[in-house]
Amino acid sequence: MSKQGYVDKRCSSCFAGARRKQIWESQLNTKMSKTALVFLAPGAEEMELVISIDVLRRGGFDVSVAGICDASPIVKCSRGVSVKPDILLSDAKGPYDILVLPGGLGGAQSMARCKAVGEMLKQQENESRWIAAICAAPTVLKAHGVGLGKSLTSYPSMKDQLKDDYKYQEDKVVVDGKLITSRGPGTAYDFALTIIDKLIGKEKASEVANAMLLTY
Amino acid sequence: MSKQGYVDKRCSSCFAGARRKQIWESQLNTKMSKTALVFLAPGAEEMELVISIDVLRRGGFDVSVAGICDASPIVKCSRGVSVKPDILLSDAKGPYDILVLPGGLGGAQSMARCKAVGEMLKQQENESRWIAAICAAPTVLKAHGVGLGKSLTSYPSMKDQLKDDYKYQEDKVVVDGKLITSRGPGTAYDFALTIIDKLIGKEKASEVANAMLLTY
């Protein structure tokens, strides 16, 4: 498929040509589905992790789950669920439309320590692409100096660590520019649906919510 | 620790004896925590799976995640999340206080085909212990002839398969005797919290909900 676009080599008005154009456009749309990288660190909160991955895939995102710096081939999450990442962070082929940071205290500490996570976050911010973090994960943004001064939220007990460097809010989900943050397991569906809303559209977010027996 | 119970070898009324007794009772309570077996089948809905495991562990349950008949060492769930079971079903050491069946169409079909799942469910019912199923999983009960005639619910599209053999309800969570059923990803927190409520108590369920930023 030419990168320059579709060229009908026969007759642009004939039925076969129109059909080929339709197929090409459909392939182009598929190819252009939004991409997300979800960081998987030891001690990640597994509900926040899995809700993010699953809901975004339901929304048509091409999601890669990347084991970070100190991740083993099978990553043990905060309540003992063992999840296998799709790729290692070192094999991630960006840029991604959004980087997603699940919470969990151990997971957030691992992401805060991991230089590669910090470099990806800073590049994502510099190139005006989306970042989303939930629960304890907004502290990872602070650790890497990302999004400073923006409005955000987090798990309530993290407020003191964040309130001097960010405009701290207490809404379920906070969106400021291309930064989406949220509070905990109980807001994880809202968090993931807001990502679909902002990157694809409200109609898609509502459709995905309805199929899960939620409203958005 | 003796299986026969605590025996204070010095002086039952002294402070040290009382303290040792307290520690022993606390160990006994830990040992007597409720046990749950969560079935993990290929095609399981990963949010329903992980919310069940995580919330029950937060509630103090001793949870075993068992790969069923046709499960490989790493099980691919319905939206591509790869989860490693704790044990194989053939290694499960019951009885468990509750058997938990997550949904997902592929997962439910696997559990319906698996004879060992059917045998465990029937024994659980015969011995008056708890069974919980969500989303597509109530069809597994029907496949194995379990709980027939009871009130239950399921993912809405499964209603036609169930309404002749059960008293079909449309509540988020339905409890009839020792059978707990629920509807889909959007009701999975209510499902898991109801299990804590019924097997431990409402206070514990509320405490777990609050820590997740939910109410119960």
Coordinates of C-alpha atoms in Angstrom, one line a residue:
Chain A
M1 CA 0.0 0.0 0.0
S2 CA 1.5 3.3 -1.1
K3 CA 2.2 5.8 1.7
Q4 CA 1.2 8.6 -0.7
G5 CA -2.4 7.5 -0.7
Y6 CA -4.8 5.4 -2.8
V7 CA -4.3 5.6 -6.6
D8 CA -6.9 3.8 -8.7
K9 CA -5.1 2.6 -11.7
R10 CA -8.2 1.8 -13.8
C11 CA -11.4 3.8 -13.6
S12 CA -12.1 5.9 -10.5
S13 CA -15.8 6.0 -11.1
C14 CA -16.3 2.3 -11.8
F15 CA -17.8 0.0 -9.1
A16 CA -14.7 -2.1 -8.8
G17 CA -12.6 1.0 -8.3
A18 CA -15.0 2.4 -5.7
R19 CA -14.9 -0.9 -3.8
R20 CA -11.1 -1.1 -3.9
K21 CA -11.0 2.5 -2.6
Q22 CA -13.4 1.5 0.2
I23 CA -11.2 -1.5 1.2
W24 CA -8.1 0.7 1.1
E25 CA -9.8 3.3 3.3
S26 CA -10.8 0.6 5.8
Q27 CA -7.3 -0.8 5.9
L28 CA -6.0 2.7 6.4
N29 CA -8.4 3.2 9.3
T30 CA -7.3 -0.1 10.9
K31 CA -3.7 0.9 10.5
M32 CA -4.4 4.2 12.0
S33 CA -6.0 2.9 15.2
K34 CA -4.7 4.6 18.3
T35 CA -1.7 3.1 20.0
A36 CA -1.2 2.8 23.8
L37 CA 1.8 1.6 25.8
V38 CA 0.8 0.3 29.3
F39 CA 3.8 0.0 31.7
L40 CA 3.9 -3.2 33.7
A41 CA 6.0 -3.0 36.8
P42 CA 6.3 -5.5 39.7
G43 CA 3.7 -4.5 42.3
A44 CA 1.4 -2.9 39.8
E45 CA -2.3 -2.7 41.0
E46 CA -3.7 -5.5 38.8
M47 CA -7.2 -4.2 38.6
E48 CA -6.0 -0.8 37.4
L49 CA -3.6 -2.5 35.0
V50 CA -6.1 -4.9 33.5
I51 CA -9.0 -2.5 33.3
S52 CA -6.8 -0.1 31.4
I53 CA -5.6 -2.7 28.9
D54 CA -9.0 -4.4 28.4
V55 CA -11.2 -1.3 28.1
L56 CA -8.7 0.4 25.7
R57 CA -8.7 -2.8 23.5
R58 CA -12.5 -2.8 23.6
G59 CA -12.2 0.8 22.3
G60 CA -10.1 -0.3 19.4
F61 CA -6.7 0.8 20.7
D62 CA -3.6 -1.2 19.7
V63 CA -2.3 -1.8 23.3
S64 CA 1.2 -3.0 24.1
V65 CA 1.9 -4.1 27.7
A66 CA 5.6 -3.5 28.4
G67 CA 7.6 -5.0 31.3
I68 CA 9.8 -2.2 32.7
C69 CA 13.4 -2.1 33.8
D70 CA 13.3 -4.6 36.7
A71 CA 10.4 -6.7 35.4
S72 CA 10.8 -10.5 35.2
P73 CA 9.3 -12.5 32.4
I74 CA 6.2 -13.0 34.6
V75 CA 5.3 -9.9 36.7
K76 CA 3.8 -10.4 40.1
C77 CA 1.3 -7.6 40.8
S78 CA 0.3 -6.1 44.1
R79 CA -2.3 -8.8 45.1
G80 CA -0.3 -11.7 43.7
V81 CA -1.8 -12.0 40.2
S82 CA 1.0 -13.0 37.8
V83 CA 0.8 -11.2 34.4
K84 CA 3.1 -11.8 31.3
P85 CA 3.9 -8.6 29.5
D86 CA 3.6 -8.5 25.7
I87 CA 7.0 -6.9 25.2
L88 CA 10.0 -5.6 27.2
L89 CA 10.2 -1.8 27.4
S90 CA 13.5 -2.0 25.6
D91 CA 11.6 -3.5 22.6
A92 CA 8.9 -0.9 22.5
K93 CA 8.5 0.7 19.1
G94 CA 7.1 4.2 19.7
P95 CA 5.9 6.7 19.4
Y96 CA 2.6 5.7 21.1
D97 CA -0.5 8.0 21.1
I98 CA -0.7 7.5 24.9
L99 CA 1.5 6.1 27.7
V100 CA -0.5 4.6 30.5
L101 CA 0.8 4.2 34.1
P102 CA -1.3 1.9 36.4
G103 CA -1.0 2.4 40.1
G104 CA 0.0 0.2 43.0
L105 CA 2.6 1.5 45.4
G106 CA 5.3 -1.0 44.4
G107 CA 4.6 -0.5 40.8
A108 CA 4.9 3.3 41.1
Q109 CA 8.2 3.0 43.0
S110 CA 9.6 0.7 40.3
M111 CA 8.5 3.2 37.5
A112 CA 9.9 6.1 39.5
R113 CA 13.3 4.3 39.6
C114 CA 13.4 3.3 36.0
K115 CA 15.3 5.8 33.8
A116 CA 13.8 4.4 30.6
V117 CA 10.3 5.2 31.8
G118 CA 11.4 8.7 32.7
E119 CA 12.9 9.2 29.2
M120 CA 9.8 8.0 27.4
L121 CA 7.6 10.2 29.6
K122 CA 9.7 13.3 28.9
Q123 CA 9.8 12.6 25.2
Q124 CA 6.0 12.1 25.2
E125 CA 5.5 15.4 26.9
N126 CA 8.0 17.3 24.7
E127 CA 6.3 15.9 21.6
S128 CA 2.8 16.8 22.9
R129 CA 1.4 13.3 23.1
W130 CA -0.9 11.9 25.8
I131 CA 0.1 10.6 29.3
A132 CA -2.3 8.9 31.7
A133 CA -1.6 7.9 35.3
I134 CA -3.8 6.5 38.1
C135 CA -3.7 5.9 41.9
A136 CA -0.1 6.0 43.1
A137 CA 1.3 6.5 39.5
P138 CA 1.1 10.3 39.4
T139 CA 4.1 10.3 41.8
V140 CA 6.0 8.7 38.9
L141 CA 5.4 11.9 36.9
K142 CA 6.8 14.0 39.8
A143 CA 9.8 11.7 40.1
H144 CA 10.7 12.3 36.5
G145 CA 9.7 16.0 36.5
V146 CA 6.8 15.5 34.0
G147 CA 3.7 17.7 33.8
L148 CA 4.8 20.0 36.6
G149 CA 2.3 22.7 37.4
K150 CA -0.6 21.0 35.8
S151 CA -3.9 20.0 37.4
L152 CA -4.0 16.4 38.5
T153 CA -5.3 13.9 41.0
S154 CA -4.1 10.6 42.6
Y155 CA -4.9 8.1 45.3
P156 CA -5.9 10.4 48.3
S157 CA -2.9 9.4 50.4
M158 CA -0.5 10.6 47.7
K159 CA -1.8 14.2 47.9
D160 CA 0.9 15.5 50.2
Q161 CA 3.6 14.3 47.8
L162 CA 2.0 16.1 44.9
K163 CA 0.2 19.2 46.1
D164 CA 3.3 21.6 45.9
D165 CA 4.3 20.7 42.4
Y166 CA 0.8 20.3 40.8
K167 CA -2.7 21.9 41.1
Y168 CA -4.2 19.1 43.1
Q169 CA -7.8 18.2 42.4
E170 CA -10.1 15.6 44.0
D171 CA -12.3 14.7 41.0
K172 CA -12.5 11.0 39.9
V173 CA -10.7 11.9 36.6
V174 CA -8.7 15.1 35.9
V175 CA -7.8 16.1 32.3
D176 CA -5.3 19.0 31.8
G177 CA -4.0 19.4 28.3
K178 CA -2.7 16.0 27.3
L179 CA -2.5 14.6 30.9
I180 CA -5.2 12.4 32.3
T181 CA -5.1 11.3 36.0
S182 CA -7.4 9.4 38.3
R183 CA -7.7 8.1 41.8
G184 CA -7.8 4.3 42.4
P185 CA -9.4 1.0 41.6
G186 CA -12.9 2.4 42.0
T187 CA -12.3 5.1 39.4
A188 CA -10.4 2.8 36.9
Y189 CA -13.3 2.4 34.5
D190 CA -13.9 6.2 34.4
F191 CA -10.1 6.6 33.8
A192 CA -10.0 4.2 30.8
L193 CA -13.3 5.4 29.3
T194 CA -12.0 9.0 29.5
I195 CA -8.9 8.0 27.5
I196 CA -11.2 6.6 24.8
D197 CA -13.3 9.7 25.0
K198 CA -10.4 12.1 24.6
L199 CA -8.5 10.2 21.9
I200 CA -11.3 8.7 19.9
G201 CA -14.6 10.3 21.0
K202 CA -17.5 10.3 23.5
E203 CA -19.6 8.0 21.3
K204 CA -17.1 5.2 21.3
A205 CA -16.5 5.6 25.1
S206 CA -20.3 5.3 25.6
E207 CA -20.5 2.3 23.3
V208 CA -17.7 0.5 25.2
A209 CA -19.3 1.5 28.6
N210 CA -22.7 0.1 27.6
A211 CA -21.3 -3.3 26.6
M212 CA -19.7 -3.5 30.0
L213 CA -23.0 -2.5 31.7
L214 CA -21.8 0.9 32.7
T215 CA -22.7 4.4 31.5
Y216 CA -20.4 7.1 30.2
Chain B
M1 CA 1.4 -25.0 66.7
S2 CA -0.6 -27.9 68.0
K3 CA -3.7 -28.8 66.0
Q4 CA -5.4 -29.6 69.2
G5 CA -5.4 -26.0 70.2
Y6 CA -3.5 -23.6 72.4
V7 CA -1.9 -24.9 75.6
D8 CA -0.2 -22.5 77.8
K9 CA 2.6 -24.4 79.4
R10 CA 3.3 -21.8 82.2
C11 CA 0.6 -19.7 83.8
S12 CA -2.7 -19.0 81.9
S13 CA -3.4 -15.9 83.9
C14 CA 0.0 -14.2 83.6
F15 CA 0.5 -11.4 81.1
A16 CA 3.0 -13.4 79.0
G17 CA 0.5 -16.2 78.8
A18 CA -2.4 -14.0 77.9
R19 CA -0.2 -12.4 75.2
R20 CA 0.8 -15.8 73.8
K21 CA -2.8 -16.8 73.8
Q22 CA -3.7 -13.6 71.9
I23 CA -1.0 -14.4 69.3
W24 CA -2.1 -18.0 69.0
E25 CA -5.7 -16.9 68.4
S26 CA -4.6 -14.4 65.8
Q27 CA -2.6 -17.1 64.0
L28 CA -5.6 -19.4 64.3
N29 CA -7.9 -16.7 62.7
T30 CA -5.4 -16.2 59.9
K31 CA -5.2 -19.9 59.4
M32 CA -9.0 -20.0 59.4
S33 CA -9.4 -17.3 56.7
K34 CA -12.0 -18.1 54.1
T35 CA -10.7 -20.0 51.1
A36 CA -11.7 -19.3 47.5
L37 CA -10.9 -21.1 44.2
V38 CA -11.1 -19.0 41.1
F39 CA -11.2 -20.9 37.8
L40 CA -9.0 -19.6 35.1
A41 CA -9.9 -20.8 31.6
P42 CA -8.6 -19.6 28.2
G43 CA -10.9 -16.7 27.1
A44 CA -11.8 -15.6 30.7
E45 CA -12.9 -12.0 31.0
E46 CA -9.7 -10.6 32.6
M47 CA -11.4 -7.7 34.5
E48 CA -13.9 -10.1 36.1
L49 CA -11.1 -12.5 36.8
V50 CA -8.7 -10.0 38.4
I51 CA -11.3 -8.0 40.2
S52 CA -12.6 -11.2 41.9
I53 CA -9.1 -12.3 42.9
D54 CA -7.8 -8.9 44.0
V55 CA -10.9 -7.8 46.0
L56 CA -11.2 -11.2 47.8
R57 CA -7.5 -11.0 48.7
R58 CA -8.1 -7.5 50.0
G59 CA -10.9 -9.0 52.1
G60 CA -8.5 -11.5 53.6
F61 CA -9.5 -14.6 51.6
D62 CA -6.9 -17.2 50.8
V63 CA -7.4 -17.3 47.0
S64 CA -6.1 -20.0 44.6
V65 CA -6.3 -19.3 40.9
A66 CA -6.6 -22.6 39.1
G67 CA -5.9 -23.3 35.4
I68 CA -8.7 -25.6 34.2
C69 CA -8.6 -28.7 31.9
D70 CA -7.4 -27.1 28.7
A71 CA -5.4 -24.2 30.3
S72 CA -1.8 -23.8 29.2
P73 CA 0.9 -22.6 31.7
I74 CA 0.1 -19.0 30.7
V75 CA -3.6 -18.4 30.0
K76 CA -4.6 -15.9 27.4
C77 CA -7.8 -14.0 28.5
S78 CA -10.5 -12.6 26.3
R79 CA -8.7 -9.3 25.6
G80 CA -5.3 -10.7 25.3
V81 CA -4.0 -10.3 28.8
S82 CA -1.8 -13.3 29.7
V83 CA -2.2 -14.6 33.3
K84 CA -0.3 -17.4 35.0
P85 CA -2.5 -19.5 37.3
D86 CA -1.3 -20.3 40.8
I87 CA -2.0 -24.0 40.5
L88 CA -3.6 -26.5 38.1
L89 CA -7.1 -27.6 38.9
S90 CA -5.8 -31.2 39.3
D91 CA -3.6 -29.9 42.1
A92 CA -6.4 -28.0 43.9
K93 CA -6.7 -29.1 47.6
G94 CA -10.3 -28.5 48.5
P95 CA -12.8 -28.1 50.0
Y96 CA -12.9 -24.3 49.4
D97 CA -15.4 -22.1 51.0
I98 CA -16.3 -20.7 47.6
L99 CA -15.8 -21.5 44.0
V100 CA -15.7 -18.4 41.7
L101 CA -16.4 -18.5 38.0
P102 CA -15.4 -15.4 36.0
G103 CA -17.1 -14.7 32.7
G104 CA -15.9 -14.3 29.2
L105 CA -17.6 -16.3 26.5
G106 CA -14.6 -18.4 25.7
G107 CA -13.8 -19.0 29.3
A108 CA -17.4 -20.1 30.0
Q109 CA -17.4 -22.5 27.1
S110 CA -14.1 -24.0 28.4
M111 CA -15.5 -24.4 31.9
A112 CA -18.7 -25.9 30.5
R113 CA -16.7 -28.6 28.7
C114 CA -14.4 -29.4 31.6
K115 CA -15.6 -32.4 33.6
A116 CA -13.4 -31.6 36.6
V117 CA -15.1 -28.2 36.9
G118 CA -18.5 -29.9 36.8
E119 CA -17.6 -32.4 39.5
M120 CA -16.2 -29.7 41.8
L121 CA -19.4 -27.6 41.3
K122 CA -21.7 -30.6 42.0
Q123 CA -19.7 -31.6 45.1
Q124 CA -19.7 -27.9 46.3
E125 CA -23.5 -27.8 45.9
N126 CA -24.1 -31.2 47.6
E127 CA -22.0 -30.2 50.6
S128 CA -23.8 -26.8 50.9
R129 CA -20.8 -24.6 50.2
W130 CA -20.8 -21.3 48.2
I131 CA -20.6 -20.9 44.4
A132 CA -20.3 -17.5 42.6
A133 CA -20.6 -16.9 38.8
I134 CA -20.6 -13.7 36.7
C135 CA -21.4 -12.6 33.2
A136 CA -21.4 -15.6 30.8
A137 CA -20.4 -18.0 33.6
P138 CA -23.9 -18.8 34.9
T139 CA -24.3 -20.9 31.7
V140 CA -21.5 -23.1 33.1
L141 CA -23.8 -23.9 36.1
K142 CA -26.6 -25.0 33.6
A143 CA -24.1 -27.1 31.6
H144 CA -23.3 -29.0 34.7
G145 CA -26.8 -29.1 36.1
V146 CA -26.0 -27.0 39.1
G147 CA -28.3 -24.7 41.1
L148 CA -31.3 -25.6 38.9
G149 CA -34.5 -23.7 39.8
K150 CA -32.7 -21.0 41.8
S151 CA -32.8 -17.3 41.2
L152 CA -29.8 -16.0 39.3
T153 CA -28.6 -13.3 36.8
S154 CA -26.0 -13.2 34.0
Y155 CA -24.8 -11.0 31.2
P156 CA -28.1 -9.9 29.5
S157 CA -27.5 -11.8 26.2
M158 CA -27.4 -15.1 28.2
K159 CA -30.9 -14.7 29.5
D160 CA -32.5 -16.9 26.9
Q161 CA -30.2 -19.8 27.7
L162 CA -31.1 -19.6 31.4
K163 CA -34.6 -18.4 31.9
D164 CA -36.3 -21.8 31.6
D165 CA -34.0 -23.5 34.1
Y166 CA -33.7 -20.7 36.7
K167 CA -35.7 -17.8 38.1
Y168 CA -34.0 -15.1 36.0
Q169 CA -33.5 -11.7 37.7
E170 CA -32.0 -8.5 36.4
D171 CA -30.4 -7.1 39.5
K172 CA -26.6 -6.3 39.6
V173 CA -26.0 -9.2 42.0
V174 CA -28.4 -12.0 42.9
V175 CA -28.0 -14.2 46.0
D176 CA -30.1 -17.3 46.4
G177 CA -29.0 -19.6 49.2
K178 CA -25.3 -20.2 48.6
L179 CA -25.3 -19.1 45.0
I180 CA -24.1 -15.6 44.1
T181 CA -24.4 -14.4 40.5
S182 CA -23.8 -11.1 38.7
R183 CA -23.9 -9.5 35.2
G184 CA -20.7 -8.2 33.7
P185 CA -17.5 -6.1 34.0
G186 CA -19.5 -3.1 35.3
T187 CA -20.9 -5.2 38.2
A188 CA -17.7 -7.1 39.1
Y189 CA -16.9 -4.9 42.1
D190 CA -20.4 -5.4 43.5
F191 CA -20.0 -9.2 42.8
A192 CA -16.7 -9.5 44.7
L193 CA -17.8 -7.2 47.6
T194 CA -21.0 -9.3 48.0
I195 CA -18.9 -12.4 48.4
I196 CA -17.0 -10.7 51.2
D197 CA -20.3 -9.5 52.7
K198 CA -21.9 -13.0 52.7
L199 CA -18.9 -15.0 53.8
I200 CA -17.2 -12.6 56.2
G201 CA -19.5 -9.6 56.9
K202 CA -20.8 -6.3 55.7
E203 CA -18.3 -4.3 57.7
K204 CA -15.3 -6.0 56.0
A205 CA -16.9 -5.5 52.6
S206 CA -17.4 -1.8 53.4
E207 CA -13.8 -1.4 54.6
V208 CA -12.4 -3.0 51.4
A209 CA -14.7 -0.9 49.2
N210 CA -13.6 2.3 50.9
A211 CA -9.9 1.6 50.4
M212 CA -10.7 1.2 46.7
L213 CA -12.7 4.5 46.7
L214 CA -16.0 2.7 46.3
T215 CA -19.0 2.4 48.7
Y216 CA -20.7 -0.8 49.8

